[in-house]
Amino acid sequence: GAVVSQHPSWVICKSGTSVKIECRSLDFQATTMFWYRQFPKQSLMLMATSNEGSKATYEQGVEKDKFLINHASLTLSTLTVTSAHPEDSSFYICSARDARGFTEAFFGQGTRLTVV
Amino acid sequence: DQQVKQNSPSLSVQEGRISILNCDYTNSMFDYFLWYKKYPAEGPTFLISISSIKDKNEDGRFTVFLNKSAKHLSLHIVPSQPGDSAVYFCAAEGGSEKLVFGKGTKLTVNP
């Protein structure tokens, strides 16, 4: 199946610093990528839809200025957690769909963010 | 309001037996349903999907059944194997590319 690579797989940062997470589709082009956050023992919650070449669409309750999303190319989207706080500690996962219209979404391996 | 519900947080079955994971949805606009398998600290892996125009889709040991009138789908795994132990997420979409996920069911297959 298609491969989505997410980097880093885990990161520890200090409060107040910013962290960038990358999501790459390795063998297909993705006009749309999605960013999810998963809290312990809970479902994946969609944070935002990342559109190549345009602004991301954020879900209700997600702070745009805190979670900056950039989708500069058809194979790369980045999520930057700005001025991180301990409550931002979570598991962040990206997904992407093949621009050719296949319906399955493929997920990255996730990033465990811990803010200390 | 939870549009996709997986009411069983966990399920335990014996190796070789059938595992049945259930999922209910409330939004009649959903027209495509997917099952994902997830191990701890990893991203979900696509398993199987079904379109609303079908009532069954089979792929090896995995079969998904869709009952549109009941707004219910189920994933059958037979025979179950210890390697199937994971959290299974039901997801649905309709009209957009956004997937709505259930809370997941943790399956444990005992040797």
Coordinates of C-alpha atoms in Angstrom, one line a residue:
Chain A
G1 CA 0.0 0.0 0.0
A2 CA 0.9 3.6 -0.2
V3 CA 3.4 5.0 2.3
V4 CA 3.0 8.1 4.5
S5 CA 6.1 9.0 6.5
Q6 CA 5.8 11.1 9.6
H7 CA 8.8 12.6 11.3
P8 CA 9.8 12.7 14.1
S9 CA 8.2 9.7 15.7
W10 CA 8.7 11.2 19.1
V11 CA 9.9 14.6 20.5
I12 CA 10.3 16.1 23.9
C13 CA 10.4 19.9 24.1
K14 CA 10.4 22.6 26.7
S15 CA 7.3 24.7 27.4
G16 CA 7.3 27.8 25.3
T17 CA 9.2 26.4 22.4
S18 CA 7.9 25.4 19.0
V19 CA 7.9 21.9 17.4
K20 CA 7.5 21.0 13.7
I21 CA 6.1 17.7 12.6
E22 CA 6.5 16.6 9.0
C23 CA 4.2 14.4 7.0
R24 CA 5.3 13.1 3.6
S25 CA 3.6 10.9 1.1
L26 CA 6.4 8.9 -0.3
D27 CA 5.0 7.2 -3.4
F28 CA 2.0 9.3 -4.3
Q29 CA 0.8 12.9 -4.5
A30 CA -1.6 14.2 -2.0
T31 CA -3.6 17.4 -2.6
T32 CA -5.1 17.0 0.8
M33 CA -3.6 15.8 4.0
F34 CA -5.2 15.6 7.4
W35 CA -3.9 16.1 10.9
Y36 CA -5.3 14.2 13.9
R37 CA -4.7 14.2 17.6
Q38 CA -5.3 11.2 19.7
F39 CA -5.7 11.5 23.5
P40 CA -5.2 8.3 25.6
K41 CA -8.0 5.8 25.1
Q42 CA -9.9 8.1 22.8
S43 CA -10.6 8.3 19.2
L44 CA -8.6 10.2 16.6
M45 CA -9.9 13.8 16.5
L46 CA -9.5 15.7 13.3
M47 CA -7.7 18.9 13.9
A48 CA -7.4 20.4 10.4
T49 CA -7.4 19.6 6.7
S50 CA -4.3 20.7 4.9
N51 CA -4.7 21.8 1.3
E52 CA -1.8 22.0 -1.1
G53 CA -1.2 25.6 -2.0
S54 CA -3.9 27.1 0.1
K55 CA -4.7 27.7 3.7
A56 CA -5.6 24.9 6.0
T57 CA -9.2 24.3 7.2
Y58 CA -9.4 24.0 10.9
E59 CA -12.0 22.1 12.9
Q60 CA -14.0 23.9 15.5
G61 CA -12.1 24.5 18.7
V62 CA -8.6 24.1 17.2
E63 CA -6.5 27.2 17.5
K64 CA -5.1 28.3 14.1
D65 CA -2.3 30.4 15.6
K66 CA -1.2 27.6 17.8
F67 CA -1.2 24.7 15.3
L68 CA 0.3 26.1 12.2
I69 CA -0.1 24.0 9.1
N70 CA 1.7 24.4 5.8
H71 CA 1.2 22.3 2.7
A72 CA 3.8 23.6 0.4
S73 CA 3.9 20.7 -2.1
L74 CA 1.9 17.7 -3.2
T75 CA 4.0 15.4 -1.0
L76 CA 4.7 17.4 2.2
S77 CA 2.6 18.9 4.9
T78 CA 3.9 20.3 8.2
L79 CA 2.3 20.9 11.6
T80 CA 4.0 23.4 13.9
V81 CA 2.9 23.5 17.5
T82 CA 3.8 27.0 18.6
S83 CA 4.6 28.0 22.2
A84 CA 4.0 24.5 23.3
H85 CA 2.4 23.8 26.7
P86 CA 2.3 20.6 28.7
E87 CA -1.4 20.2 27.7
D88 CA -0.3 20.0 24.1
S89 CA 1.4 16.7 24.9
S90 CA -0.4 14.1 22.8
F91 CA -0.1 11.7 19.8
Y92 CA -0.3 13.6 16.5
I93 CA -1.1 11.6 13.3
C94 CA -1.2 12.7 9.7
S95 CA -3.0 11.1 6.9
A96 CA -3.1 11.5 3.1
R97 CA -5.1 10.5 0.2
D98 CA -3.8 9.8 -3.3
A99 CA -4.7 12.7 -5.6
R100 CA -5.8 10.2 -8.2
G101 CA -8.9 9.7 -6.2
F102 CA -8.4 6.5 -4.3
T103 CA -10.7 6.5 -1.3
E104 CA -8.5 4.9 1.4
A105 CA -6.6 7.3 3.6
F106 CA -3.1 6.3 4.6
F107 CA -1.7 7.2 7.9
G108 CA 1.7 8.2 9.1
Q109 CA 3.2 6.4 12.0
G110 CA 2.4 9.2 14.4
T111 CA 4.4 11.6 16.6
R112 CA 4.4 11.4 20.3
L113 CA 4.9 15.0 21.6
T114 CA 5.8 15.5 25.2
V115 CA 6.1 19.1 26.5
V116 CA 8.0 19.5 29.8
Chain B
D1 CA -22.6 14.3 19.3
Q2 CA -20.8 11.1 18.4
Q3 CA -21.7 10.2 14.8
V4 CA -19.7 6.9 14.8
K5 CA -20.0 4.7 17.8
Q6 CA -18.1 1.6 18.9
N7 CA -19.9 0.7 22.0
S8 CA -17.6 -2.1 23.0
P9 CA -14.3 -0.7 24.3
S10 CA -12.7 -4.2 24.4
L11 CA -13.2 -7.7 23.1
S12 CA -11.4 -10.9 24.0
V13 CA -11.6 -14.0 21.9
Q14 CA -9.8 -17.3 21.6
E15 CA -7.3 -18.0 18.8
G16 CA -9.0 -19.7 15.9
R17 CA -12.5 -18.4 16.8
I18 CA -14.4 -15.5 15.2
S19 CA -14.0 -11.9 16.3
I20 CA -16.9 -9.6 15.6
L21 CA -16.4 -5.9 16.1
N22 CA -19.4 -3.7 15.8
C23 CA -20.0 -0.1 14.8
D24 CA -23.1 2.1 14.6
Y25 CA -23.5 5.4 12.9
T26 CA -26.1 8.2 13.0
N27 CA -25.4 10.3 10.0
S28 CA -27.4 9.0 7.0
M29 CA -25.1 11.0 4.7
F30 CA -22.2 8.6 5.3
D31 CA -21.7 6.5 2.2
Y32 CA -18.3 4.9 2.7
F33 CA -17.0 3.0 5.7
L34 CA -13.6 1.9 6.6
W35 CA -11.9 -0.2 9.3
Y36 CA -8.5 0.6 10.6
K37 CA -6.2 -1.4 12.9
K38 CA -3.9 0.4 15.2
Y39 CA -1.0 -0.7 17.4
P40 CA 0.1 1.5 20.3
A41 CA 2.3 4.4 19.3
E42 CA 1.7 3.8 15.6
G43 CA -0.6 5.2 13.0
P44 CA -3.7 3.4 11.9
T45 CA -3.4 0.8 9.1
F46 CA -6.2 0.4 6.6
L47 CA -7.9 -2.9 6.7
I48 CA -11.0 -3.0 4.7
S49 CA -13.7 -0.8 3.5
I50 CA -17.3 -0.9 2.1
S51 CA -19.4 1.4 0.0
S52 CA -23.0 2.0 0.9
I53 CA -24.1 0.4 -2.3
K54 CA -22.9 -3.0 -1.0
D55 CA -23.8 -5.0 2.1
K56 CA -20.7 -7.2 2.3
N57 CA -17.0 -7.0 1.4
E58 CA -14.6 -9.8 2.0
D59 CA -10.8 -9.8 2.0
G60 CA -9.1 -12.9 3.2
R61 CA -9.9 -13.4 6.9
F62 CA -11.7 -10.0 7.1
T63 CA -15.3 -9.4 6.1
V64 CA -17.2 -6.2 6.7
F65 CA -21.0 -6.3 6.7
L66 CA -23.2 -3.2 6.3
N67 CA -26.8 -2.9 7.3
K68 CA -27.9 0.5 6.1
S69 CA -31.4 0.3 7.5
A70 CA -29.9 -0.2 11.0
K71 CA -27.0 2.1 10.4
H72 CA -24.8 -0.7 11.6
L73 CA -21.6 -2.3 10.3
S74 CA -19.5 -5.1 11.6
L75 CA -16.0 -6.5 11.0
H76 CA -15.6 -10.2 11.2
I77 CA -12.2 -11.8 11.6
V78 CA -12.0 -15.5 11.1
P79 CA -10.0 -17.3 12.2
S80 CA -8.7 -14.9 14.8
Q81 CA -4.9 -14.9 15.4
P82 CA -2.8 -13.5 18.2
G83 CA -1.3 -11.0 15.8
D84 CA -4.8 -9.5 15.3
S85 CA -4.6 -8.1 18.8
A86 CA -4.9 -4.3 18.4
V87 CA -7.3 -1.5 18.6
Y88 CA -9.8 -1.4 15.7
F89 CA -11.3 1.8 14.6
C90 CA -14.4 2.2 12.5
A91 CA -14.5 5.3 10.3
A92 CA -17.1 6.8 8.0
E93 CA -17.3 9.5 5.5
G94 CA -19.9 11.1 3.3
G95 CA -19.7 14.1 0.9
S96 CA -16.3 15.2 1.9
E97 CA -12.9 13.6 2.4
K98 CA -13.1 13.9 6.2
L99 CA -13.2 10.7 8.1
V100 CA -15.2 10.4 11.3
F101 CA -13.8 7.8 13.7
G102 CA -15.3 5.8 16.4
K103 CA -13.5 5.5 19.8
G104 CA -12.1 2.1 18.9
T105 CA -12.4 -1.4 20.2
K106 CA -9.4 -3.2 21.7
L107 CA -9.3 -6.7 20.5
T108 CA -7.3 -9.3 22.4
V109 CA -6.8 -12.7 20.8
N110 CA -5.7 -15.3 23.3
P111 CA -3.4 -18.2 22.2

